[in-house]
PDB file of C-alpha atoms in Angstrom:
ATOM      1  CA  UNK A  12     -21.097  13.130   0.889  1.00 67.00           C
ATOM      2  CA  UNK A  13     -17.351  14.382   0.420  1.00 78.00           C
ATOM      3  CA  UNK A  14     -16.636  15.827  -3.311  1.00 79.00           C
ATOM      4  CA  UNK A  15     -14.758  12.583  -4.045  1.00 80.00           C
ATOM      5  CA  UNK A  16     -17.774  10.324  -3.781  1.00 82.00           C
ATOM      6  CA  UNK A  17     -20.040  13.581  -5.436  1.00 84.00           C
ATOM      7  CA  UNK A  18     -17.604  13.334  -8.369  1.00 84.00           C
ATOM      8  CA  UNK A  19     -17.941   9.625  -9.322  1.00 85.00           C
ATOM      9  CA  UNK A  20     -21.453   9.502  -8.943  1.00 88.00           C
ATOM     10  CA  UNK A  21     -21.395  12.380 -11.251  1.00 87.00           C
ATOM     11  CA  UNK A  22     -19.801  10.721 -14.063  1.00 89.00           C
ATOM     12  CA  UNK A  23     -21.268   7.521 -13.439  1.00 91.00           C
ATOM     13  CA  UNK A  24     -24.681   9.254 -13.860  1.00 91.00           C
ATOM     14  CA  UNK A  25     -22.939  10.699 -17.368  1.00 89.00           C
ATOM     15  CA  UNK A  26     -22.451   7.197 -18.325  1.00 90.00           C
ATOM     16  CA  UNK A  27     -18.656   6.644 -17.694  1.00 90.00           C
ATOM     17  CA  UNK A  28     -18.023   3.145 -16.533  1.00 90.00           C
ATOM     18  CA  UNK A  29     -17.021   2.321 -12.428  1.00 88.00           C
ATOM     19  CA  UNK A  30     -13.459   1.281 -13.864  1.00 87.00           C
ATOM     20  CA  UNK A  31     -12.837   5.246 -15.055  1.00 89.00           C
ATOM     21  CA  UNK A  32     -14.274   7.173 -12.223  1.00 88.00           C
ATOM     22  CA  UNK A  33     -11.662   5.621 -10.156  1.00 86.00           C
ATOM     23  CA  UNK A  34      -7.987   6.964  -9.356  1.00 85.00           C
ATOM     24  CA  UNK A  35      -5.318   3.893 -10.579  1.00 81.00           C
ATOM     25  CA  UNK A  36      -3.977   2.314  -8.866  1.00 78.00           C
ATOM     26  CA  UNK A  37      -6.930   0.618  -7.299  1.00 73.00           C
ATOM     27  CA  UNK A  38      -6.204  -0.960  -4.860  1.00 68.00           C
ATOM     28  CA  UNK A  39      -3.921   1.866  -3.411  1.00 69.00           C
ATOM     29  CA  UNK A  40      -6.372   4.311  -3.417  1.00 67.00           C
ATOM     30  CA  UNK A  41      -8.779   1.877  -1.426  1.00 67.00           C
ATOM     31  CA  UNK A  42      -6.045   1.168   1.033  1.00 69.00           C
ATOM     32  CA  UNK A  43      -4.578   4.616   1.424  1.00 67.00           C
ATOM     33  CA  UNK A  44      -8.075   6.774   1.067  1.00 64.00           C
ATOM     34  CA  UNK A  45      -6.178   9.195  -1.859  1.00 65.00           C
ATOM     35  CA  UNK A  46      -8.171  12.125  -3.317  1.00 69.00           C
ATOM     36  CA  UNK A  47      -6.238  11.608  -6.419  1.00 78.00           C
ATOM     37  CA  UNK A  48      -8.164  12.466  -9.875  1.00 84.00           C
ATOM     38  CA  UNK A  49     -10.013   9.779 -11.527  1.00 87.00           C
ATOM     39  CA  UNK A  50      -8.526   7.696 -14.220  1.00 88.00           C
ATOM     40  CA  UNK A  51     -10.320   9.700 -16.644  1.00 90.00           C
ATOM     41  CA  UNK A  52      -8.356  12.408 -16.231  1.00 90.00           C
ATOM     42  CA  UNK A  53      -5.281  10.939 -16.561  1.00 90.00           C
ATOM     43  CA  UNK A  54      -3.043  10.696 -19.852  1.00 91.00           C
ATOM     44  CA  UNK A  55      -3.981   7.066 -21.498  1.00 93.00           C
ATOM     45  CA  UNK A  56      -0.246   6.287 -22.519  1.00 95.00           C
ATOM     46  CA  UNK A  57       0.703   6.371 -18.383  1.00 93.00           C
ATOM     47  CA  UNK A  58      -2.390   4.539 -17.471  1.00 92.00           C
ATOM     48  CA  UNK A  59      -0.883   1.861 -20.016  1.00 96.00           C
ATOM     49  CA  UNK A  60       3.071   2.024 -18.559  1.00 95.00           C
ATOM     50  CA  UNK A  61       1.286   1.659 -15.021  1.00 93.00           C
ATOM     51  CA  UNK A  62      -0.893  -0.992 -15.686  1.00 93.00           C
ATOM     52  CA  UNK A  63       1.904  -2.692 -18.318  1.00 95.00           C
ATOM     53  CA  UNK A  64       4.146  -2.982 -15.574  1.00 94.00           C
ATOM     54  CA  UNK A  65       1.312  -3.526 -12.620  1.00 92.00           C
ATOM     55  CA  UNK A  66      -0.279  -6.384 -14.206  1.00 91.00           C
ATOM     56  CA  UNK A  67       2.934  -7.810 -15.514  1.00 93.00           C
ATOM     57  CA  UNK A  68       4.098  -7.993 -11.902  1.00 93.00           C
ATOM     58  CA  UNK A  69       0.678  -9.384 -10.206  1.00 91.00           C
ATOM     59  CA  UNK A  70      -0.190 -12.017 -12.922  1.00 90.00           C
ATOM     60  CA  UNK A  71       3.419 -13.581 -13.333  1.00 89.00           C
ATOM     61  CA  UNK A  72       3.746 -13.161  -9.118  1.00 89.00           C
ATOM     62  CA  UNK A  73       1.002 -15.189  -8.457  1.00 90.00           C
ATOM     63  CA  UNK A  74       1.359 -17.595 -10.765  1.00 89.00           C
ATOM     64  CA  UNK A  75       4.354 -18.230  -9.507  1.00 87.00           C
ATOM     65  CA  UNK A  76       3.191 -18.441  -6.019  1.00 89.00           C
ATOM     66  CA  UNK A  77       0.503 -20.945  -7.210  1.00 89.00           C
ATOM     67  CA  UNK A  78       2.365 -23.296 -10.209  1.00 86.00           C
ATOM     68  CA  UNK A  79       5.280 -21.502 -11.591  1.00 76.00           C
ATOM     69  CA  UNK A  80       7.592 -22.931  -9.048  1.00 79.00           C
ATOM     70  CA  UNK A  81       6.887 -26.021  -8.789  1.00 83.00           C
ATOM     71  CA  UNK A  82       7.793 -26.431 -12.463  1.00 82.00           C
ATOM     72  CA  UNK A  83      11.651 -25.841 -14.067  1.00 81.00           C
ATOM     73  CA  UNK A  84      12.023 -21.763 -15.352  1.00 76.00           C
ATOM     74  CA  UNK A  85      10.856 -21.029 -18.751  1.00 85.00           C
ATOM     75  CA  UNK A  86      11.160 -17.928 -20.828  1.00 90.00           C
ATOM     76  CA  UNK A  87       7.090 -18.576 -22.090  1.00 90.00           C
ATOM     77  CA  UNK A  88       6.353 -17.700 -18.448  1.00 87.00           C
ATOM     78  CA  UNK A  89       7.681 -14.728 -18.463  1.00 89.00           C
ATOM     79  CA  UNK A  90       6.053 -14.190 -22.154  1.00 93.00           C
ATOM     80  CA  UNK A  91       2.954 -14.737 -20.573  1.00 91.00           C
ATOM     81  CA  UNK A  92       3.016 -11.981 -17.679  1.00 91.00           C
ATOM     82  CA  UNK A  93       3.720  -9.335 -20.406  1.00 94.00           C
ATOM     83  CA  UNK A  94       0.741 -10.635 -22.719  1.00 95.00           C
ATOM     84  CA  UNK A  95      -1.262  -9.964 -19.280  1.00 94.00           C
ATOM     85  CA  UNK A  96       0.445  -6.636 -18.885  1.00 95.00           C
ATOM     86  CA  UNK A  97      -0.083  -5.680 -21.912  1.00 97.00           C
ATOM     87  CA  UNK A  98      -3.514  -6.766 -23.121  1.00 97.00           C
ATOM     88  CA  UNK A  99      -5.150  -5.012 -19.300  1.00 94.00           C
ATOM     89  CA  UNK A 100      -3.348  -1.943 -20.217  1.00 95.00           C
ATOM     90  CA  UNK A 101      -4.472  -1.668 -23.686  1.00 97.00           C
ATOM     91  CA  UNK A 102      -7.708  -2.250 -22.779  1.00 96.00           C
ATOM     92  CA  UNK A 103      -7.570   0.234 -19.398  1.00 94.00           C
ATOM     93  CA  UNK A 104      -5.827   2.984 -21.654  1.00 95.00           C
ATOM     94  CA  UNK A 105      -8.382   2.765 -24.758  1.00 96.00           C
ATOM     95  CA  UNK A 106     -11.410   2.319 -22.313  1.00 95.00           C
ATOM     96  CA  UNK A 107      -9.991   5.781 -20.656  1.00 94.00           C
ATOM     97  CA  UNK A 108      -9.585   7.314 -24.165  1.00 94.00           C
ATOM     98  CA  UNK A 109     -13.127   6.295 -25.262  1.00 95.00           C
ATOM     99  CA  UNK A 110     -15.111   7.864 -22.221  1.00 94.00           C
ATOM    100  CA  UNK A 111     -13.186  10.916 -22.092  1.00 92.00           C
ATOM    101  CA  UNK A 112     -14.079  11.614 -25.716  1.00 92.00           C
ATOM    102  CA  UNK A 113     -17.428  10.333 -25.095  1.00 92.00           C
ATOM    103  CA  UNK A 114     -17.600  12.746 -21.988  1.00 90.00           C
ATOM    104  CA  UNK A 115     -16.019  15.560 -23.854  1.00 89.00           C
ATOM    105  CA  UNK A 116     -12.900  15.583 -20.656  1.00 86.00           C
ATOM    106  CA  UNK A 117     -10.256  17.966 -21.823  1.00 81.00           C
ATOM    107  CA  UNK A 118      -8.404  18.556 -18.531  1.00 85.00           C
ATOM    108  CA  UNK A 119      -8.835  17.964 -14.054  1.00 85.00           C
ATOM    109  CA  UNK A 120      -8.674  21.681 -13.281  1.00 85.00           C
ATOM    110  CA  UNK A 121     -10.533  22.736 -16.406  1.00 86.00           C
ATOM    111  CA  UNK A 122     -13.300  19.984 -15.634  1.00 84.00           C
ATOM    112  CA  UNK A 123     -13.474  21.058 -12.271  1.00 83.00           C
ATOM    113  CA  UNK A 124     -13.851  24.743 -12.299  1.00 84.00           C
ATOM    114  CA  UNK A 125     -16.349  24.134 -15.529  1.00 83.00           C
ATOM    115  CA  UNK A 126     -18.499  22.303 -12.439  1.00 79.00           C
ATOM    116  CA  UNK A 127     -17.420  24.477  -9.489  1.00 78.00           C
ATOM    117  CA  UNK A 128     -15.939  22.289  -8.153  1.00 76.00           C
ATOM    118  CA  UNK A 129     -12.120  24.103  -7.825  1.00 69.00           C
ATOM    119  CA  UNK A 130      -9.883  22.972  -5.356  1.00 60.00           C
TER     120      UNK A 130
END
């Protein structure tokens, strides 16, 4: 078991949710093997620009691929995508803020020498 995998089980044993103990984006760090830090660690108010602008992008793409163009452009479509954006990055940035006060998570470097764990 590398540290990567050691640290998520860790704070899934804790009781942080899967969603946390994962570095954001998601799907890039499946694709691309990162060892970047968890979303825990990270600063809420970027975890909400990324995931603003991420899920803005994804939702109103693929609803265009699927309906969107096979109707005439409207504005509300575009309103929509940022409701998406918005509401998954609220959530993703208050779920982050919740856990790491739960968890008592000042900072990455502090949180990993505190468990030995220095890089």
């Amino acid at each position: 078991m590398n540290k990567k995998e050691f640290i998520e089980i860790y704070l899934r044993q804790k009781g942080a949710s899967r969603t946390v103990v994962k570095p954001y984006p998601f799907l890039w760090y499946k694709l691309f093997n990162s060892n970047a830090k968890p979303c825990l660690f990270e600063s809420p108010l970027k975890l909400f620009v990324w995931q603003l602008v991420l899920g803005t992008v994804t939702w109103g793409g693929g609803m265009w691929l699927m309906v969107w163009r096979l109707q005439e452009p409207n504005i509300n479509n575009l309103y929509i995508s940022l409701l998406f954006g918005f509401t998954t990055g609220l959530w993703l940035s208050l779920e982050v803020l919740y856990y790491s006060k739960k968890l008592k998570i000042t900072s990455w470097p502090e949180w990993l020498s505190e468990h030995h764990l220095a890089e």
